[in-house]
Amino acid sequence: MFDWDDLRVFLAVARARKIAPAARALGIDATTIARRLSRLEKALGADLFEMGGGERALTTSGLTLLRHAEGAESAALAAMEEVKGQEHRLSGQVRLSVAEGFGTWVLAPGMGAFNRRHPGIRLDLVTASGFLNPSNREADMAVMLARPQRGRLTVRRLGDYRLHLYAAPAYLDRAGHPITSADLRHHVLIGYVPEFIFSPELDYLDEVEAGLEAQLRATSINMQQRMIAEGAGIGVLPDFIGRRDPALTAIMTDAVEITRSFWLVMHGDLRHLARIGAVAEWLQERVDLLTGQRPGQ
C-alpha cells in the first residue's frame, strides 16, 4: 500500500514538471518531495517520470496514475466542499489566469467594486507568460483567447473585442500617415517577440499584411502601448487599451480591423461552487462593459 498523501506530491510534480516549484507550492522541501516520489514509485512498482530537457515528463505509467489521481483529487475536493457547506458560500480563494492587457485594462479597474460586493472571496489574478491550465488545476479559472479543445473543462464565450492600428500624432507628423497595408512596410512597427507569443491569436501583424515584421518588440502589451504612445512607431492594440489613451490615434480603421474573442474556462468540477459563479458573473459584466453590451443581451 502507498501513502495517499503521496498522490498530492505526485500531482504537484506532474503539473509543475520540476521538483523545486512543486516543493514551493506544497510548502515541503525538495528533498522530501524526491523521497516521497521514490517511495510512491517503489510502492507501485513503476517509474512515473523520466528526465528530459531539465524537466520531469510523465511515463506511460505516470500518465495512467495522473488520470486516476485527478479523479481522486476531484472527489476529495467535492467531499470537502459539501461537508463544509461551502458549495453555496461566497467565500474562499479563486485563482484566475488572464492575459496582461485584459487584467490591467479591464479587470483591475473593477477589482475594488468586486471586493466590496464579495468581501469573503480572495481573488488572485495571475498574468504569467501564457495561460495557466484549469484542466491541470494550475488555476481555478482562465480567460483565454481561444477555445480549448481538450480537458475536463467548462467553456463559454464571454464576448468579442476589436483591435486596430494605433500611433501617436507626433510619430505620424514625423513619418507620415500610411494609407494602405503595404505602406506599413515603410514604417517602424511595434509588436510581440515571435518566439514568445504564447497564443497564435496574438500574431496580429501577419494578419494585417502578410510578411510584416515588427522592428521594436516586447512580450508585454503594456510595454508596446507605452512605446506607441511615446511616438516610437505603429502597433496593433485592443480598442479597450487604445481608445482609453488620449496620446494614441487609431489609423486605417476602414482598412484594418481585427476581431478576437474572450473565452471563460474553468475546471468542470468547480463550476457549481458559488464563489466560482460570482467571479464568472463579474467577468461577464466587465466584458459586457468593454463591448458596449448590457448583461442579458
mmCIF file of C-alpha atoms in Angstrom:
data_model
loop_
_atom_site.group_PDB
_atom_site.id
_atom_site.type_symbol
_atom_site.label_atom_id
_atom_site.label_comp_id
_atom_site.label_asym_id
_atom_site.label_seq_id
_atom_site.Cartn_x
_atom_site.Cartn_y
_atom_site.Cartn_z
ATOM 1 C CA MET A 1 0.000 0.000 0.000
ATOM 2 C CA PHE A 2 1.116 3.573 -0.610
ATOM 3 C CA ASP A 3 0.566 6.731 1.386
ATOM 4 C CA TRP A 4 -2.447 8.570 -0.086
ATOM 5 C CA ASP A 5 -0.771 11.898 0.592
ATOM 6 C CA ASP A 6 1.978 10.900 -1.845
ATOM 7 C CA LEU A 7 -0.599 11.335 -4.611
ATOM 8 C CA ARG A 8 -0.750 15.029 -3.745
ATOM 9 C CA VAL A 9 3.021 15.228 -4.166
ATOM 10 C CA PHE A 10 2.826 13.314 -7.436
ATOM 11 C CA LEU A 11 0.152 15.686 -8.808
ATOM 12 C CA ALA A 12 2.195 18.761 -7.899
ATOM 13 C CA VAL A 13 5.308 17.461 -9.674
ATOM 14 C CA ALA A 14 3.308 16.251 -12.675
ATOM 15 C CA ARG A 15 1.833 19.743 -13.111
ATOM 16 C CA ALA A 16 4.998 21.742 -12.405
ATOM 17 C CA ARG A 17 7.288 19.293 -14.270
ATOM 18 C CA LYS A 18 10.027 20.125 -11.753
ATOM 19 C CA ILE A 19 10.561 19.354 -8.092
ATOM 20 C CA ALA A 20 11.540 22.869 -6.944
ATOM 21 C CA PRO A 21 8.306 24.678 -7.934
ATOM 22 C CA ALA A 22 6.244 21.730 -6.684
ATOM 23 C CA ALA A 23 8.026 21.947 -3.356
ATOM 24 C CA ARG A 24 7.278 25.680 -3.103
ATOM 25 C CA ALA A 25 3.616 25.116 -3.938
ATOM 26 C CA LEU A 26 3.256 22.419 -1.278
ATOM 27 C CA GLY A 27 5.445 24.060 1.339
ATOM 28 C CA ILE A 28 7.655 20.949 1.501
ATOM 29 C CA ASP A 29 11.406 20.875 0.949
ATOM 30 C CA ALA A 30 12.697 19.410 -2.318
ATOM 31 C CA THR A 31 14.488 16.527 -0.621
ATOM 32 C CA THR A 32 11.225 15.366 0.958
ATOM 33 C CA ILE A 33 9.451 15.641 -2.402
ATOM 34 C CA ALA A 34 12.077 13.451 -4.080
ATOM 35 C CA ARG A 35 11.957 10.915 -1.266
ATOM 36 C CA ARG A 36 8.171 10.649 -1.377
ATOM 37 C CA LEU A 37 8.145 10.251 -5.158
ATOM 38 C CA SER A 38 10.671 7.451 -4.830
ATOM 39 C CA ARG A 39 8.509 5.833 -2.148
ATOM 40 C CA LEU A 40 5.436 6.048 -4.375
ATOM 41 C CA GLU A 41 7.249 4.532 -7.351
ATOM 42 C CA LYS A 42 8.511 1.691 -5.157
ATOM 43 C CA ALA A 43 5.015 1.027 -3.793
ATOM 44 C CA LEU A 44 3.557 0.921 -7.305
ATOM 45 C CA GLY A 45 6.477 -0.928 -8.852
ATOM 46 C CA ALA A 46 6.678 1.510 -11.754
ATOM 47 C CA ASP A 47 8.670 4.542 -12.901
ATOM 48 C CA LEU A 48 6.375 7.563 -13.020
ATOM 49 C CA PHE A 49 8.725 10.174 -14.504
ATOM 50 C CA GLU A 50 11.613 10.383 -16.921
ATOM 51 C CA MET A 51 14.046 13.274 -17.185
ATOM 52 C CA GLY A 52 14.415 15.287 -20.371
ATOM 53 C CA GLY A 53 15.414 18.883 -21.046
ATOM 54 C CA GLY A 54 15.673 19.601 -17.340
ATOM 55 C CA GLU A 55 12.056 18.607 -16.732
ATOM 56 C CA ARG A 56 10.265 15.534 -15.449
ATOM 57 C CA ALA A 57 7.973 14.083 -18.111
ATOM 58 C CA LEU A 58 5.348 11.504 -17.229
ATOM 59 C CA THR A 59 5.947 7.942 -18.346
ATOM 60 C CA THR A 60 3.088 5.773 -19.612
ATOM 61 C CA SER A 61 2.557 4.555 -16.050
ATOM 62 C CA GLY A 62 2.691 8.144 -14.829
ATOM 63 C CA LEU A 63 0.002 9.220 -17.283
ATOM 64 C CA THR A 64 -2.210 6.353 -16.124
ATOM 65 C CA LEU A 65 -1.739 7.327 -12.485
ATOM 66 C CA LEU A 66 -2.367 11.003 -13.311
ATOM 67 C CA ARG A 67 -5.821 10.207 -14.645
ATOM 68 C CA HIS A 68 -6.804 8.288 -11.512
ATOM 69 C CA ALA A 69 -5.102 10.728 -9.138
ATOM 70 C CA GLU A 70 -7.020 13.660 -10.604
ATOM 71 C CA GLY A 71 -10.234 11.703 -10.158
ATOM 72 C CA ALA A 72 -9.367 11.074 -6.517
ATOM 73 C CA GLU A 73 -8.480 14.746 -6.068
ATOM 74 C CA SER A 74 -11.799 15.856 -7.581
ATOM 75 C CA ALA A 75 -13.751 13.513 -5.319
ATOM 76 C CA ALA A 76 -11.860 14.729 -2.239
ATOM 77 C CA LEU A 77 -12.435 18.390 -3.090
ATOM 78 C CA ALA A 78 -16.127 17.813 -3.730
ATOM 79 C CA ALA A 79 -16.451 15.998 -0.401
ATOM 80 C CA MET A 80 -14.718 18.834 1.464
ATOM 81 C CA GLU A 81 -16.936 21.454 -0.126
ATOM 82 C CA GLU A 82 -20.100 19.512 0.673
ATOM 83 C CA VAL A 83 -19.143 18.681 4.245
ATOM 84 C CA LYS A 84 -18.013 22.221 4.987
ATOM 85 C CA GLY A 85 -21.125 23.613 3.386
ATOM 86 C CA GLN A 86 -19.091 25.857 1.110
ATOM 87 C CA GLU A 87 -20.901 24.970 -2.084
ATOM 88 C CA HIS A 88 -23.229 27.925 -1.621
ATOM 89 C CA ARG A 89 -20.897 30.166 0.396
ATOM 90 C CA LEU A 90 -19.448 33.284 -1.196
ATOM 91 C CA SER A 91 -16.029 32.884 0.387
ATOM 92 C CA GLY A 92 -12.690 31.257 -0.294
ATOM 93 C CA GLN A 93 -9.895 31.653 -2.825
ATOM 94 C CA VAL A 94 -10.263 31.828 -6.604
ATOM 95 C CA ARG A 95 -7.184 31.823 -8.832
ATOM 96 C CA LEU A 96 -7.877 33.441 -12.205
ATOM 97 C CA SER A 97 -5.412 33.309 -15.116
ATOM 98 C CA VAL A 98 -5.710 36.171 -17.622
ATOM 99 C CA ALA A 99 -3.707 37.964 -20.292
ATOM 100 C CA GLU A 100 -1.803 41.011 -19.053
ATOM 101 C CA GLY A 101 -3.720 43.564 -21.105
ATOM 102 C CA PHE A 102 -7.111 42.166 -20.095
ATOM 103 C CA GLY A 103 -6.088 42.059 -16.452
ATOM 104 C CA THR A 104 -4.660 45.587 -16.439
ATOM 105 C CA TRP A 105 -7.216 47.466 -18.504
ATOM 106 C CA VAL A 106 -10.446 45.516 -17.986
ATOM 107 C CA LEU A 107 -10.300 43.744 -14.630
ATOM 108 C CA ALA A 108 -8.083 45.912 -12.415
ATOM 109 C CA PRO A 109 -10.430 48.960 -12.607
ATOM 110 C CA GLY A 110 -13.286 46.786 -11.325
ATOM 111 C CA MET A 111 -11.445 44.915 -8.559
ATOM 112 C CA GLY A 112 -12.456 47.345 -5.827
ATOM 113 C CA ALA A 113 -16.144 47.022 -6.684
ATOM 114 C CA PHE A 114 -15.827 43.233 -6.786
ATOM 115 C CA ASN A 115 -14.247 43.180 -3.331
ATOM 116 C CA ARG A 116 -16.974 45.387 -1.895
ATOM 117 C CA ARG A 117 -19.602 43.083 -3.374
ATOM 118 C CA HIS A 118 -17.906 39.843 -2.297
ATOM 119 C CA PRO A 119 -15.535 40.640 0.612
ATOM 120 C CA GLY A 120 -15.232 36.942 1.502
ATOM 121 C CA ILE A 121 -13.683 35.959 -1.839
ATOM 122 C CA ARG A 122 -9.905 36.219 -2.192
ATOM 123 C CA LEU A 123 -9.327 36.720 -5.909
ATOM 124 C CA ASP A 124 -5.845 36.047 -7.296
ATOM 125 C CA LEU A 125 -5.133 37.447 -10.778
ATOM 126 C CA VAL A 126 -2.243 35.658 -12.485
ATOM 127 C CA THR A 127 -0.771 37.247 -15.631
ATOM 128 C CA ALA A 128 2.044 34.835 -16.380
ATOM 129 C CA SER A 129 3.631 34.363 -19.816
ATOM 130 C CA GLY A 130 0.976 32.018 -21.106
ATOM 131 C CA PHE A 131 -2.235 30.908 -19.507
ATOM 132 C CA LEU A 132 -2.388 28.624 -16.515
ATOM 133 C CA ASN A 133 -4.366 25.480 -17.283
ATOM 134 C CA PRO A 134 -7.588 24.883 -15.307
ATOM 135 C CA SER A 135 -7.634 21.325 -16.656
ATOM 136 C CA ASN A 136 -4.414 20.652 -14.688
ATOM 137 C CA ARG A 137 -5.696 22.715 -11.727
ATOM 138 C CA GLU A 138 -2.943 25.291 -12.223
ATOM 139 C CA ALA A 139 -5.778 27.806 -11.900
ATOM 140 C CA ASP A 140 -9.456 27.622 -10.995
ATOM 141 C CA MET A 141 -10.492 29.752 -13.963
ATOM 142 C CA ALA A 142 -8.903 31.357 -17.014
ATOM 143 C CA VAL A 143 -9.943 33.915 -19.616
ATOM 144 C CA MET A 144 -8.327 32.687 -22.825
ATOM 145 C CA LEU A 145 -8.148 33.955 -26.395
ATOM 146 C CA ALA A 146 -9.036 30.588 -27.970
ATOM 147 C CA ARG A 147 -11.452 27.838 -27.035
ATOM 148 C CA PRO A 148 -9.590 24.848 -25.508
ATOM 149 C CA GLN A 149 -10.176 21.594 -27.327
ATOM 150 C CA ARG A 150 -9.286 19.148 -24.557
ATOM 151 C CA GLY A 151 -9.616 18.647 -20.824
ATOM 152 C CA ARG A 152 -12.336 18.331 -18.201
ATOM 153 C CA LEU A 153 -13.427 21.899 -18.721
ATOM 154 C CA THR A 154 -16.491 24.079 -18.791
ATOM 155 C CA VAL A 155 -16.099 26.714 -21.512
ATOM 156 C CA ARG A 156 -18.194 29.663 -22.640
ATOM 157 C CA ARG A 157 -17.567 32.696 -24.826
ATOM 158 C CA LEU A 158 -17.652 35.943 -22.859
ATOM 159 C CA GLY A 159 -17.678 38.179 -25.917
ATOM 160 C CA ASP A 160 -15.687 39.639 -28.806
ATOM 161 C CA TYR A 161 -13.360 42.614 -28.886
ATOM 162 C CA ARG A 162 -11.717 44.531 -31.705
ATOM 163 C CA LEU A 163 -8.201 45.712 -32.403
ATOM 164 C CA HIS A 164 -6.891 48.481 -34.675
ATOM 165 C CA LEU A 165 -3.625 50.071 -35.633
ATOM 166 C CA TYR A 166 -2.576 52.908 -33.322
ATOM 167 C CA ALA A 167 0.089 55.606 -33.445
ATOM 168 C CA ALA A 168 0.953 58.830 -31.658
ATOM 169 C CA PRO A 169 0.316 62.102 -33.536
ATOM 170 C CA ALA A 170 3.993 63.001 -33.077
ATOM 171 C CA TYR A 171 5.050 59.864 -34.947
ATOM 172 C CA LEU A 172 2.552 60.463 -37.774
ATOM 173 C CA ASP A 173 3.728 64.081 -38.124
ATOM 174 C CA ARG A 174 7.292 62.838 -38.430
ATOM 175 C CA ALA A 175 6.839 59.694 -40.560
ATOM 176 C CA GLY A 176 3.596 60.389 -42.420
ATOM 177 C CA HIS A 177 0.213 58.664 -42.454
ATOM 178 C CA PRO A 178 0.065 55.192 -44.026
ATOM 179 C CA ILE A 179 -2.905 54.745 -46.347
ATOM 180 C CA THR A 180 -2.698 51.075 -47.295
ATOM 181 C CA SER A 181 -1.393 47.984 -45.542
ATOM 182 C CA ALA A 182 1.524 47.927 -47.965
ATOM 183 C CA ASP A 183 2.542 51.406 -46.758
ATOM 184 C CA LEU A 184 3.258 49.911 -43.340
ATOM 185 C CA ARG A 185 6.411 48.322 -44.731
ATOM 186 C CA HIS A 186 7.948 51.812 -44.721
ATOM 187 C CA HIS A 187 7.110 52.488 -41.068
ATOM 188 C CA VAL A 188 8.504 51.417 -37.715
ATOM 189 C CA LEU A 189 6.233 48.671 -36.422
ATOM 190 C CA ILE A 190 5.816 47.582 -32.817
ATOM 191 C CA GLY A 191 4.695 44.091 -31.813
ATOM 192 C CA TYR A 192 5.348 40.890 -29.902
ATOM 193 C CA VAL A 193 8.565 38.881 -29.807
ATOM 194 C CA PRO A 194 7.645 35.979 -32.140
ATOM 195 C CA GLU A 195 9.447 33.314 -30.098
ATOM 196 C CA PHE A 196 7.461 34.269 -27.002
ATOM 197 C CA ILE A 197 3.955 34.554 -28.455
ATOM 198 C CA PHE A 198 2.055 32.179 -26.167
ATOM 199 C CA SER A 199 -1.147 32.208 -28.227
ATOM 200 C CA PRO A 200 -1.473 32.293 -32.052
ATOM 201 C CA GLU A 201 -4.272 34.837 -31.608
ATOM 202 C CA LEU A 202 -1.617 37.417 -30.652
ATOM 203 C CA ASP A 203 0.107 37.217 -34.043
ATOM 204 C CA TYR A 204 -1.544 40.352 -35.394
ATOM 205 C CA LEU A 205 0.870 41.851 -37.912
ATOM 206 C CA ASP A 206 0.815 38.950 -40.349
ATOM 207 C CA GLU A 207 -2.968 39.263 -40.382
ATOM 208 C CA VAL A 208 -2.714 42.960 -41.262
ATOM 209 C CA GLU A 209 -0.343 42.277 -44.168
ATOM 210 C CA ALA A 210 1.479 39.040 -44.908
ATOM 211 C CA GLY A 211 5.169 39.311 -44.130
ATOM 212 C CA LEU A 212 5.035 42.377 -41.894
ATOM 213 C CA GLU A 213 7.591 42.270 -39.083
ATOM 214 C CA ALA A 214 7.995 44.469 -36.033
ATOM 215 C CA GLN A 215 11.251 46.359 -35.587
ATOM 216 C CA LEU A 216 10.532 47.128 -31.913
ATOM 217 C CA ARG A 217 9.276 44.126 -29.963
ATOM 218 C CA ALA A 218 8.160 43.331 -26.429
ATOM 219 C CA THR A 219 6.496 40.418 -24.702
ATOM 220 C CA SER A 220 4.266 42.835 -22.773
ATOM 221 C CA ILE A 221 1.252 44.537 -24.372
ATOM 222 C CA ASN A 222 1.592 47.347 -21.826
ATOM 223 C CA MET A 223 5.181 47.967 -22.936
ATOM 224 C CA GLN A 224 4.020 48.035 -26.547
ATOM 225 C CA GLN A 225 1.316 50.533 -25.636
ATOM 226 C CA ARG A 226 3.851 52.832 -23.992
ATOM 227 C CA MET A 227 6.230 52.642 -26.962
ATOM 228 C CA ILE A 228 3.412 53.558 -29.339
ATOM 229 C CA ALA A 229 2.211 56.393 -27.087
ATOM 230 C CA GLU A 230 5.761 57.789 -26.906
ATOM 231 C CA GLY A 231 5.931 58.010 -30.697
ATOM 232 C CA ALA A 232 8.253 55.092 -31.369
ATOM 233 C CA GLY A 233 6.111 53.576 -34.115
ATOM 234 C CA ILE A 234 2.817 51.950 -35.137
ATOM 235 C CA GLY A 235 1.303 48.897 -33.480
ATOM 236 C CA VAL A 236 -1.860 46.856 -33.077
ATOM 237 C CA LEU A 237 -3.732 47.369 -29.819
ATOM 238 C CA PRO A 238 -7.097 46.217 -28.496
ATOM 239 C CA ASP A 239 -9.555 49.107 -28.590
ATOM 240 C CA PHE A 240 -10.101 48.740 -24.828
ATOM 241 C CA ILE A 241 -6.487 49.892 -24.480
ATOM 242 C CA GLY A 242 -6.009 52.208 -27.448
ATOM 243 C CA ARG A 243 -9.195 54.236 -27.065
ATOM 244 C CA ARG A 244 -8.526 54.957 -23.396
ATOM 245 C CA ASP A 245 -5.195 56.673 -24.051
ATOM 246 C CA PRO A 246 -5.564 60.245 -25.373
ATOM 247 C CA ALA A 247 -1.951 60.059 -26.590
ATOM 248 C CA LEU A 248 -2.970 57.483 -29.221
ATOM 249 C CA THR A 249 -4.769 57.794 -32.543
ATOM 250 C CA ALA A 250 -6.445 54.917 -34.373
ATOM 251 C CA ILE A 251 -5.350 54.813 -38.020
ATOM 252 C CA MET A 252 -6.520 52.980 -41.162
ATOM 253 C CA THR A 253 -9.691 51.946 -39.333
ATOM 254 C CA ASP A 254 -11.563 51.200 -42.562
ATOM 255 C CA ALA A 255 -8.759 49.039 -43.925
ATOM 256 C CA VAL A 256 -7.669 47.167 -40.806
ATOM 257 C CA GLU A 257 -9.911 45.715 -38.123
ATOM 258 C CA ILE A 258 -9.120 42.532 -36.197
ATOM 259 C CA THR A 259 -11.644 40.658 -34.069
ATOM 260 C CA ARG A 260 -10.828 38.314 -31.210
ATOM 261 C CA SER A 261 -12.870 36.581 -28.512
ATOM 262 C CA PHE A 262 -12.576 36.062 -24.771
ATOM 263 C CA TRP A 263 -13.326 32.515 -23.553
ATOM 264 C CA LEU A 264 -14.083 31.733 -19.927
ATOM 265 C CA VAL A 265 -12.581 28.372 -18.979
ATOM 266 C CA MET A 266 -12.947 26.555 -15.661
ATOM 267 C CA HIS A 267 -12.461 23.028 -14.385
ATOM 268 C CA GLY A 268 -15.681 21.062 -14.681
ATOM 269 C CA ASP A 269 -15.593 20.041 -11.017
ATOM 270 C CA LEU A 270 -15.666 23.663 -9.825
ATOM 271 C CA ARG A 271 -18.491 25.108 -11.893
ATOM 272 C CA HIS A 272 -21.134 24.536 -9.188
ATOM 273 C CA LEU A 273 -19.274 26.493 -6.478
ATOM 274 C CA ALA A 274 -20.845 29.803 -5.518
ATOM 275 C CA ARG A 275 -17.543 31.703 -5.459
ATOM 276 C CA ILE A 276 -16.721 30.482 -8.968
ATOM 277 C CA GLY A 277 -20.145 31.589 -10.149
ATOM 278 C CA ALA A 278 -19.679 35.010 -8.560
ATOM 279 C CA VAL A 279 -16.358 35.550 -10.345
ATOM 280 C CA ALA A 280 -17.831 34.307 -13.634
ATOM 281 C CA GLU A 281 -20.716 36.759 -13.322
ATOM 282 C CA TRP A 282 -18.305 39.624 -12.635
ATOM 283 C CA LEU A 283 -16.130 38.673 -15.614
ATOM 284 C CA GLN A 284 -19.171 38.729 -17.879
ATOM 285 C CA GLU A 285 -20.101 42.177 -16.572
ATOM 286 C CA ARG A 286 -16.597 43.516 -17.244
ATOM 287 C CA VAL A 287 -16.559 42.143 -20.794
ATOM 288 C CA ASP A 288 -20.062 43.487 -21.442
ATOM 289 C CA LEU A 289 -18.854 46.946 -20.421
ATOM 290 C CA LEU A 290 -15.934 46.969 -22.834
ATOM 291 C CA THR A 291 -18.019 45.607 -25.737
ATOM 292 C CA GLY A 292 -20.853 48.054 -25.092
ATOM 293 C CA GLN A 293 -23.336 45.312 -24.276
ATOM 294 C CA ARG A 294 -25.555 45.002 -21.263
ATOM 295 C CA PRO A 295 -25.949 41.893 -19.121
ATOM 296 C CA GLY A 296 -28.563 39.637 -20.639
ATOM 297 C CA GLN A 297 -28.070 40.867 -24.202
#
